[in-house]
Amino acid sequence: MKPTITLNAIALVVALGFTSCGKQTGTSQAERTANAVASYVAPGEKDEYYLFYSGGHSGQVYVAGIPSLRHISTIPVFAPYPATGYGFDEESKKMLGDFSWGDVHHPALSQTNSKYDGRWLFVNDNANNRIARIDLHDFKTHQILGPIPNSIGNHGSSFITENSEYILCATRFSVPLPKGRVADPKDYEKEFNGMVSGIKVDPKTGEMKVGWQILTPPFDWDLGSTGKRPSSGWAFWTSYNTEMAHDTLEVNSTQKDRDLAAVVNWRAAEEAVADGKAEMMDGVPIIDPARVPGVLYFVPIGKSPHGMDVDPTGKWIVAGGKLQPATTVLNFEKVQAAINNKTFEGEFRGVPILKYEAVVEGEVPVGLGPLHTQYDGKGNAYTSMFIDSCIVKWKLPPWTDEEKKDLTKVVLDKVPAHFSTGHLVVAGSDTAQPYGKWCVAMNKLSAGRHINVGPSQPESSQLIDISGEKMKMIAEAYTEPEPHFAQILKVSDVQPTEVYPKDENKDPNAVWEKAQGGVTRNGNQVVAKLMAIRSRFNPDRIDAQVGDELTVHVTNVEQTRDMIHGFGLIEHNINMVMDPGETKTFHIKLTKPGVFPFYCTNFCSALHQEMQGYLVVWKPGEGPSGASGAVGGTK
Ligand code: CUA
């Protein structure tokens, strides 16, 4: 079972722009009408599903509705977002730390018993080695963990285990470890290492902490997924660059016909750490898989593979070989048997390599550039084809003898996607019970299918109805760069709050009545507690002087949906937004004298424009109360 097409042949195909999916055929008026109705959500009606899609290097997560594909909101995660004041108040500034961007790749909804439980959404940051937790209670980022020690290029995450015990991560890059150690990249094989990390999730609060890590050779780990049911306790990642090249990877990392995927027994890793078999590095217990057998195995996968996705039954693991015109289907029972019977074809640095023929169920000839595979829970797989620009539907095993002889027979349908599909998502694919019904193709190029917006181009997303035997392309929308994977959650499976109840606000500086607000001074520390209510701040005057440290707490005392107030301070780069019942805080050192208006930035009422006040920064020794004074005007 050798790959049947060479890299050169694929390069030629790409250069010629030929694709086996062909052009999209014209759509009849009747089909246009039917498709429009299928994705139409009339004014006042609501979508049936949330689409949470990663925003790539925009650092954010976007929320759209399905079937409308309309963008509904943006959840800021790794980058400041003035629209919600994210990255300006003290709490979110602290979460962002020294970084003002991230590279969000793979969102993962929390699961209980392999089903979405509607509690959290975890996303990874490939650039700065972090993981963030969004609470679906309020659709906001509540924790950013990292940079994770001993982890560089946190791309192969965030993959959640079936009861949200762990977020599992693998590194895209390798460096000399621990971080900060320097070695010449020419000594890559000897000095550099990759890492698999187990990020422990608190089952009650969702709070994350680094649990343990497994040291790996310096392969570039790519995408993965976690096991369920029979493959419970296991996780899988593809890799590229098992050549361990350190330069010109385009050529040097694509020499071998097969790269080595990782088969990780994360429960064994957890036990090994508990048994004291790990060594500490940068504060984290590290497992050397050569010394702790049973934690890590390799399996060869052709060629320069990308996605590796476990199906809803937990039996089949499908890898897409970017440079091979087929997906590789592993049989988890055979993986277990090969491990138990030691059916190995060698080892690499003390880690057994499972014999390819012993664990593979088949190679399905889906076409060119298979990347990721998703499932509908009815025995069908859907693979995104980067080179062919299409989605291919095919049948998972078990296959008949006739099908096994000629696996082209299990390829059921292809639908063109525009253009160069990266990820795709089928609703609930990574659970034991997918919703099915809808698939979204996330395409890397929008190729001028939208009105001309100049050279800075959006990405395209396409909605495909997969409920019937044949797939149907229904609608198309554009997204900010750039979505890498998404999660689809049924609206009825989550109950977010729309107002923060007053009695749940535990901020000691919250003020709920006029009398509680005011401005106080202690030395050069000036503290202002403001209440925001339609359509005023109370107090609406803060007096201080140059050299003071000013802390402002603003509480939005509204308890009504949509009644959001902002606080923008002229020429101080201060922008907070308080949702109903929320208190936010900023802290600045006052360096320039003057009178600086502050105002409500979020349109809240007919008299929103009137919702304003003044920060008066006196020169030292001046002002109504002299050098030590501070006043807060109240009405
Ligand atoms: Cu408050 Cu606008």
XYZ file of C-alpha atoms and ligand atoms in Angstrom:
637
model
C 0.000 0.000 0.000
C 2.418 2.646 -1.211
C 1.205 6.104 -2.066
C 0.381 5.994 -5.750
C 1.167 9.548 -6.673
C 4.432 11.397 -6.312
C 4.969 14.833 -4.881
C 6.033 16.062 -8.334
C 2.816 14.868 -9.898
C 0.828 16.680 -7.220
C 2.883 19.827 -7.707
C 2.079 19.655 -11.425
C -1.600 19.206 -10.734
C -1.567 22.185 -8.392
C 0.326 24.304 -10.911
C -2.154 23.491 -13.665
C -5.069 24.222 -11.391
C -6.759 20.981 -12.343
C -9.173 19.515 -9.866
C -11.115 16.321 -10.047
C -14.174 17.921 -8.489
C -14.582 20.097 -11.545
C -16.492 23.322 -11.741
C -19.637 24.017 -9.858
C -22.485 23.424 -12.237
C -25.121 26.064 -12.771
C -27.898 26.082 -10.240
C -31.445 26.108 -11.528
C -33.932 28.680 -10.329
C -35.824 25.992 -8.419
C -32.628 24.907 -6.641
C -31.708 28.510 -5.849
C -35.105 29.028 -4.278
C -34.904 25.787 -2.275
C -31.369 26.606 -1.046
C -32.384 30.135 -0.090
C -35.299 28.828 1.933
C -33.052 26.217 3.618
C -30.692 28.860 5.004
C -33.225 31.655 5.454
C -33.887 32.815 8.981
C -36.690 35.346 8.751
C -36.572 38.607 10.730
C -37.501 37.768 14.308
C -36.706 34.082 13.918
C -33.590 32.429 15.252
C -30.890 30.074 14.078
C -30.886 26.486 15.270
C -27.135 26.117 15.927
C -24.175 28.162 17.078
C -21.078 28.059 14.907
C -18.007 28.908 17.008
C -15.193 29.469 14.575
C -11.616 30.299 15.351
C -10.333 33.635 14.132
C -6.740 32.547 13.450
C -4.259 35.383 13.809
C -7.052 37.857 14.550
C -6.790 36.217 17.993
C -10.558 36.000 18.440
C -13.460 33.557 18.242
C -16.449 34.400 16.070
C -20.001 33.260 16.658
C -22.303 32.739 13.709
C -25.711 31.147 13.395
C -26.572 28.079 11.378
C -28.276 27.853 8.947
C -28.080 31.612 8.290
C -24.248 31.744 8.475
C -24.697 35.274 9.798
C -21.967 36.591 12.079
C -23.667 37.342 15.399
C -20.910 38.211 17.821
C -17.191 38.258 18.421
C -15.671 36.723 21.549
C -12.342 38.445 22.139
C -9.721 36.038 23.447
C -6.078 36.796 22.680
C -6.346 40.340 21.286
C -7.852 43.557 22.623
C -11.316 44.253 21.265
C -12.531 47.809 21.841
C -16.143 46.900 21.023
C -16.507 45.098 24.345
C -13.725 46.970 26.133
C -11.671 43.754 26.235
C -8.012 44.404 26.962
C -8.590 47.811 28.588
C -9.875 46.988 32.051
C -7.471 45.569 34.637
C -8.866 42.036 34.629
C -8.683 41.433 30.876
C -5.367 43.311 30.607
C -3.947 40.916 33.175
C -5.226 37.903 31.224
C -3.620 39.163 27.997
C -0.328 39.775 29.785
C 2.469 40.940 27.512
C 0.747 39.866 24.313
C -1.726 41.718 22.136
C -2.333 38.910 19.664
C -2.673 35.177 19.443
C -3.233 32.642 16.704
C -6.461 30.813 17.507
C -6.745 27.479 15.764
C -8.912 24.724 17.149
C -11.886 25.356 19.405
C -13.117 22.482 21.564
C -16.443 22.409 23.403
C -16.377 20.731 26.786
C -17.846 17.240 26.912
C -19.413 14.923 29.439
C -19.609 11.293 28.408
C -18.588 12.245 24.837
C -21.438 14.746 24.463
C -21.247 18.539 24.504
C -22.241 19.716 27.977
C -22.592 23.429 27.092
C -20.163 24.621 29.780
C -16.923 25.798 28.185
C -15.170 26.410 24.906
C -11.392 25.994 24.896
C -9.156 27.484 22.208
C -5.433 27.298 21.589
C -2.905 29.979 20.706
C -0.346 28.614 18.287
C 1.823 31.726 18.496
C 2.304 32.255 22.212
C 1.695 28.720 23.505
C -1.488 29.390 25.412
C -4.926 27.889 25.996
C -7.971 29.987 26.798
C -11.281 29.078 28.364
C -14.483 30.787 27.286
C -17.371 30.200 29.671
C -20.607 29.595 27.811
C -22.411 31.011 30.843
C -21.634 34.467 29.417
C -19.670 33.773 26.200
C -16.587 35.482 27.613
C -12.961 34.574 28.098
C -12.327 33.767 31.760
C -8.871 32.226 31.736
C -5.759 32.316 29.590
C -3.171 29.722 30.612
C 0.396 30.121 29.438
C 2.812 30.465 27.854
C 2.928 26.730 28.632
C 6.430 25.697 29.798
C 8.461 23.447 27.447
C 5.939 23.976 24.638
C 6.677 25.880 21.412
C 4.032 26.317 18.731
C 0.886 25.171 20.503
C -0.817 24.148 17.259
C -1.846 20.531 17.872
C -4.581 21.493 20.319
C -6.992 22.052 21.933
C -8.251 18.487 21.950
C -10.544 17.681 24.816
C -11.004 14.280 26.403
C -14.430 12.670 26.579
C -15.201 13.926 30.090
C -13.192 17.162 29.811
C -10.481 15.744 32.110
C -7.731 17.221 29.939
C -7.006 19.533 27.074
C -4.309 17.717 25.129
C -1.733 19.659 23.140
C 1.206 18.831 20.886
C 3.891 21.162 19.627
C 4.266 22.281 16.048
C 7.835 23.438 16.571
C 10.768 21.997 18.430
C 13.436 23.962 20.273
C 16.198 23.228 22.773
C 14.491 22.634 26.130
C 13.915 24.008 28.644
C 13.026 27.289 26.940
C 15.885 29.721 27.047
C 18.539 27.142 26.284
C 20.332 27.895 23.004
C 21.700 25.397 20.488
C 22.545 25.649 16.795
C 19.614 24.553 14.577
C 22.187 22.479 12.670
C 22.174 20.244 15.754
C 18.401 19.931 15.460
C 18.203 16.122 15.783
C 20.321 16.025 18.899
C 19.392 19.199 20.733
C 15.776 19.951 19.850
C 12.608 18.346 21.215
C 8.856 18.474 20.841
C 6.290 17.918 23.573
C 2.821 16.567 24.232
C 1.097 18.377 27.111
C -1.803 17.337 29.310
C -3.609 20.433 30.585
C -5.757 19.425 33.557
C -9.241 20.919 33.712
C -10.994 21.369 37.064
C -14.284 19.490 36.648
C -16.257 22.089 38.635
C -14.781 25.412 37.598
C -13.031 24.667 34.317
C -9.843 26.204 35.737
C -6.851 24.874 33.796
C -3.351 24.007 34.968
C -0.434 22.216 33.357
C -0.632 18.550 34.415
C 2.257 16.687 32.781
C 4.211 16.484 29.557
C 5.642 13.754 27.326
C 8.981 14.445 25.678
C 9.029 13.625 21.942
C 11.554 13.624 19.109
C 11.680 16.897 17.163
C 8.934 15.994 14.696
C 6.471 18.744 13.811
C 3.294 17.492 15.451
C 0.208 18.379 13.500
C -3.450 17.837 14.251
C -5.004 15.211 16.421
C -8.027 14.081 18.331
C -8.956 12.124 21.398
C -10.383 8.650 21.750
C -13.784 7.675 23.070
C -15.600 4.477 24.055
C -13.221 1.641 22.925
C -10.372 4.155 22.417
C -11.113 5.958 25.676
C -7.933 7.200 27.340
C -6.011 7.505 24.071
C -5.124 10.396 21.788
C -3.646 10.633 18.306
C -1.590 13.198 16.383
C -0.114 13.191 12.922
C 3.302 14.666 12.306
C 5.259 15.995 9.411
C 9.020 16.388 9.247
C 9.969 13.019 10.698
C 12.968 13.762 8.469
C 13.888 16.194 11.284
C 14.949 18.849 8.812
C 15.808 22.272 10.177
C 15.813 24.244 6.918
C 13.959 24.335 3.577
C 11.195 22.206 5.068
C 9.150 22.407 1.874
C 11.681 20.040 0.304
C 13.555 18.520 3.217
C 10.541 17.501 5.291
C 8.710 15.789 2.415
C 11.283 13.130 1.554
C 9.712 10.128 3.234
C 6.625 8.360 1.941
C 5.334 8.051 5.452
C 5.594 10.165 8.560
C 5.089 8.902 12.084
C 1.829 9.609 13.892
C 1.697 9.540 17.691
C -0.542 7.153 19.590
C -0.645 8.381 23.180
C -2.079 6.554 26.182
C -2.849 9.636 28.285
C -4.231 7.614 31.191
C -0.917 5.736 31.333
C 0.868 9.103 31.309
C -1.258 10.273 34.239
C -0.473 7.057 36.156
C 3.246 7.279 35.384
C 3.347 10.753 36.901
C 1.412 9.564 39.972
C 3.922 6.684 40.302
C 6.832 9.134 40.350
C 8.176 8.114 36.926
C 8.469 11.707 35.682
C 11.299 14.182 35.995
C 10.718 17.875 36.551
C 11.582 20.453 33.901
C 10.590 24.081 34.348
C 8.125 23.056 37.056
C 6.349 20.372 35.014
C 6.604 16.561 35.425
C 8.082 15.274 32.147
C 7.754 11.679 30.993
C 10.517 10.235 28.835
C 8.632 7.622 26.758
C 11.801 5.580 26.226
C 11.971 5.011 29.986
C 8.246 4.669 30.586
C 6.942 2.064 28.135
C 3.261 2.065 27.241
C 2.761 5.829 27.090
C 3.710 6.538 23.461
C 3.700 4.556 20.219
C 4.305 5.615 16.639
C 2.408 4.515 13.552
C 3.495 5.319 9.971
C 1.039 7.449 7.976
C 1.505 8.621 4.341
C 2.334 11.305 3.341
C 2.898 14.580 5.191
C -0.437 13.970 6.906
C -2.534 16.704 8.495
C -5.765 15.827 10.301
C -6.291 12.718 12.410
C -9.890 12.322 13.482
C -11.545 9.701 15.660
C -15.046 8.730 14.541
C -18.110 8.855 16.852
C -17.858 5.143 17.706
C -14.220 5.523 18.742
C -13.244 2.588 16.490
C -11.864 4.336 13.417
C -9.134 6.924 13.220
C -8.804 8.684 9.880
C -5.660 10.528 8.818
C -5.464 12.801 5.797
C -2.211 12.701 3.785
C -1.749 16.135 2.258
C 0.527 14.735 -0.428
C -1.238 11.417 -0.869
C -4.525 11.027 -2.749
C -6.062 8.929 0.010
C -7.141 8.984 3.607
C -5.708 6.300 5.878
C -8.173 4.497 8.140
C -6.721 2.975 11.299
C -8.644 0.336 13.193
C -8.320 0.907 16.934
C -8.901 -2.781 17.736
C -5.944 -3.599 15.496
C -3.900 -0.851 17.187
C -4.611 -2.492 20.537
C -3.767 -5.950 19.203
C -0.504 -4.693 17.676
C 0.466 -3.145 21.010
C -0.452 -6.266 22.999
C 1.263 -8.655 20.542
C 4.231 -6.337 20.004
C 3.630 -6.265 16.251
C 6.228 -3.582 15.668
C 8.238 -2.632 12.613
C 11.046 -1.131 14.642
C 11.413 1.688 17.087
C 12.512 5.278 17.145
C 14.421 6.502 20.178
C 13.015 3.700 22.259
C 9.405 4.217 21.139
C 7.860 1.235 19.300
C 6.591 1.799 15.742
C 3.423 -0.204 15.128
C 3.516 -2.245 11.927
C 1.568 -0.296 9.330
C -0.124 -3.286 7.670
C -1.191 -4.590 11.079
C -3.188 -1.511 12.096
C -4.550 -0.071 8.839
C -8.046 -0.956 7.699
C -7.612 0.670 4.296
C -6.613 3.685 2.228
C -9.631 5.372 0.719
C -8.904 7.095 -2.610
C -10.791 10.309 -1.895
C -8.790 12.603 -4.193
C -6.055 15.180 -3.877
C -5.029 16.936 -0.714
C -7.205 15.333 1.978
C -6.847 17.331 5.191
C -9.561 16.788 7.783
C -12.359 14.303 8.295
C -15.663 14.744 10.082
C -18.552 12.382 10.761
C -22.337 12.428 10.763
C -22.842 9.515 13.174
C -24.582 7.505 10.441
C -21.452 5.718 9.260
C -20.356 8.430 6.827
C -17.143 10.419 6.760
C -16.628 13.842 5.146
C -13.130 14.860 4.131
C -11.948 18.332 3.117
C -9.780 18.354 0.017
C -7.352 21.244 -0.148
C -6.035 20.635 -3.657
C -9.264 19.375 -5.192
C -11.284 22.137 -3.448
C -14.159 19.940 -2.497
C -15.790 17.922 0.235
C -15.853 14.169 -0.246
C -18.409 11.948 1.431
C -17.371 8.353 1.930
C -18.408 5.303 3.878
C -16.585 4.243 7.026
C -15.826 0.563 7.690
C -17.014 -2.077 8.135
C -16.716 -2.627 4.384
C -17.911 -5.588 2.311
C -15.332 -7.871 0.696
C -16.191 -6.336 -2.654
C -15.628 -2.823 -1.295
C -12.344 -3.872 0.305
C -11.081 -5.036 -3.093
C -11.846 -1.660 -4.626
C -12.215 1.148 -2.104
C -13.287 3.628 -4.817
C -16.670 1.989 -4.171
C -16.928 3.558 -0.712
C -16.530 7.091 -2.100
C -20.147 8.214 -2.230
C -20.287 11.862 -3.274
C -18.243 15.000 -3.916
C -19.342 18.600 -3.758
C -17.108 21.451 -5.013
C -16.081 24.044 -2.407
C -14.554 27.431 -3.207
C -11.617 27.486 -2.821
C -8.911 25.389 -1.215
C -10.826 23.984 1.717
C -8.829 23.754 4.922
C -10.952 22.614 7.783
C -14.518 21.487 7.691
C -16.901 20.886 10.522
C -19.908 18.620 10.801
C -22.270 19.474 13.634
C -21.202 17.468 16.700
C -18.702 15.336 14.765
C -16.292 14.942 17.668
C -18.954 13.649 20.043
C -20.409 10.150 20.284
C -23.713 11.483 18.937
C -23.234 14.014 16.133
C -26.170 16.265 15.268
C -25.265 15.682 11.607
C -27.433 17.678 9.200
C -24.972 20.510 8.481
C -21.392 20.739 7.349
C -19.427 23.969 7.003
C -16.451 24.092 4.645
C -13.846 26.629 5.742
C -12.040 27.716 2.620
C -8.648 29.361 2.554
C -9.316 31.499 -0.512
C -12.421 33.502 -1.314
C -11.117 34.096 -4.833
C -13.174 37.122 -5.735
C -16.552 35.490 -5.163
C -17.591 38.534 -3.139
C -17.803 42.213 -4.026
C -14.355 43.658 -4.486
C -12.909 44.795 -1.158
C -9.373 45.415 -2.301
C -6.308 43.280 -1.703
C -7.011 42.384 1.929
C -9.311 39.460 1.292
C -11.640 37.587 3.633
C -11.936 33.814 3.877
C -15.036 32.002 2.754
C -17.319 29.581 4.566
C -19.839 27.428 2.812
C -22.837 25.674 4.285
C -23.556 22.175 3.029
C -26.700 20.202 3.748
C -25.590 16.616 4.505
C -28.966 15.279 5.604
C -29.618 13.466 2.314
C -27.762 10.887 0.272
C -26.186 13.623 -1.867
C -24.612 16.708 -0.328
C -26.116 20.061 -1.239
C -24.195 23.339 -1.287
C -26.638 25.811 0.260
C -25.033 29.115 1.129
C -21.804 31.026 1.405
C -20.520 33.707 3.759
C -17.280 35.511 4.457
C -15.267 35.612 7.604
C -12.324 37.482 9.003
C -8.965 35.748 8.605
C -8.812 33.098 9.341
C -10.898 30.218 10.523
C -9.117 26.984 11.385
C -11.796 24.621 12.558
C -15.038 25.332 14.355
C -17.520 23.734 16.680
C -21.261 23.583 16.161
C -23.529 23.542 19.208
C -27.288 23.226 19.249
C -28.808 26.418 20.631
C -30.993 24.446 23.028
C -27.870 22.790 24.539
C -26.666 25.957 26.270
C -28.346 28.617 28.422
C -26.211 31.777 28.567
C -27.171 34.601 30.893
C -28.114 37.940 29.324
C -27.780 39.987 32.505
C -25.396 39.593 35.462
C -27.712 39.371 38.482
C -26.951 41.995 41.118
C -26.635 39.430 43.893
C -23.978 37.512 41.930
C -21.728 40.564 41.569
C -18.997 39.928 44.161
C -16.844 42.927 43.225
C -16.101 44.749 46.513
C -15.979 48.050 44.607
C -19.405 47.735 43.019
C -21.779 50.613 43.769
C -25.507 50.166 43.401
C -26.796 53.478 44.788
C -25.842 57.093 44.421
C -24.722 57.360 48.040
C -22.169 54.530 47.669
C -20.333 56.257 44.835
C -17.696 58.953 45.137
C -14.054 59.855 44.919
C -11.578 59.321 47.758
C -7.929 60.141 48.157
C -5.216 58.389 50.181
C -1.810 59.980 49.595
C -1.464 60.075 45.813
C -3.940 57.226 45.374
C -7.290 58.463 44.075
C -10.138 55.990 43.876
C -13.398 56.748 42.071
C -16.442 54.497 42.326
C -18.983 55.288 39.654
C -22.440 54.020 38.991
C -23.648 53.919 35.379
C -27.362 54.079 34.718
C -29.449 55.476 31.884
C -28.297 58.171 31.208
C -25.664 59.343 33.661
C -22.546 58.493 35.564
C -22.708 59.096 39.272
C -20.493 60.859 40.232
C -19.824 62.563 36.915
C -16.790 64.518 38.038
C -13.441 63.226 39.209
C -10.831 65.683 40.489
C -7.213 64.662 40.827
C -3.811 66.057 40.070
C -0.757 65.314 37.989
C 1.266 62.516 39.557
C -1.756 60.801 41.120
C -2.503 57.141 40.609
C -6.149 56.964 39.594
C -8.309 53.866 39.949
C -11.837 53.980 38.543
C -14.490 51.327 39.209
C -17.645 51.595 37.122
C -20.727 49.512 37.875
C -23.531 49.217 35.379
C -26.517 48.854 37.702
C -28.976 48.016 34.944
C -30.698 44.646 35.238
C -32.248 44.735 31.789
C -31.011 42.937 28.673
C -29.215 45.141 26.101
C -28.636 47.985 28.585
C -24.894 48.173 28.139
C -22.872 51.254 29.104
C -19.388 52.229 28.052
C -16.743 54.438 29.611
C -14.398 56.174 27.184
C -11.833 58.624 28.557
C -10.574 61.215 26.101
C -6.870 61.007 25.201
C -6.014 58.336 27.770
C -6.578 55.129 25.788
C -9.207 54.030 28.315
C -12.243 52.208 26.993
C -14.389 50.003 29.186
C -17.750 48.436 28.453
C -19.951 47.259 31.309
C -22.717 44.763 30.673
C -25.829 44.916 32.855
C -24.824 44.113 36.454
C -21.094 44.206 35.728
C -18.301 46.164 37.451
C -15.069 46.998 35.649
C -11.912 48.702 36.803
C -9.046 50.615 35.235
C -5.920 52.065 36.740
C -3.740 54.860 35.324
C -1.043 57.245 36.416
C -2.049 60.813 35.613
C 0.777 62.545 33.763
C -0.783 65.563 32.052
C -2.899 68.405 33.371
C -6.180 69.285 31.706
C -9.886 68.648 31.697
C -10.679 65.310 30.053
C -14.274 64.415 29.285
C -15.403 60.824 29.732
C -18.528 59.540 28.077
C -20.700 56.503 27.510
C -19.534 54.776 24.321
C -22.356 52.282 23.977
C -25.638 53.691 22.699
C -27.982 53.109 25.617
C -30.895 55.543 25.489
C -32.291 58.656 23.877
C -30.032 60.662 26.191
C -26.960 58.480 25.592
C -25.180 61.477 24.116
C -25.721 63.328 27.410
C -24.114 60.543 29.430
C -20.776 62.204 30.125
C -18.557 63.689 32.830
C -15.137 65.218 33.484
C -11.830 64.057 34.797
C -10.168 67.275 36.005
C -6.423 66.833 36.380
C -5.079 69.824 38.278
C -1.485 70.899 38.385
C 0.081 70.086 41.799
C -1.070 72.526 44.454
C -4.023 73.762 42.422
C -7.654 72.749 42.468
C -10.636 73.122 44.781
C -9.123 71.224 47.707
C -5.477 72.036 47.245
C -2.767 69.447 46.829
C -4.455 66.791 48.907
C -8.003 67.263 47.694
C -10.282 65.148 45.580
C -13.913 65.784 44.843
C -16.555 63.777 43.135
C -19.538 65.765 42.032
C -22.861 64.083 42.610
C -26.318 65.168 41.677
Cu -24.971 54.726 28.601
Cu -24.822 55.256 26.232
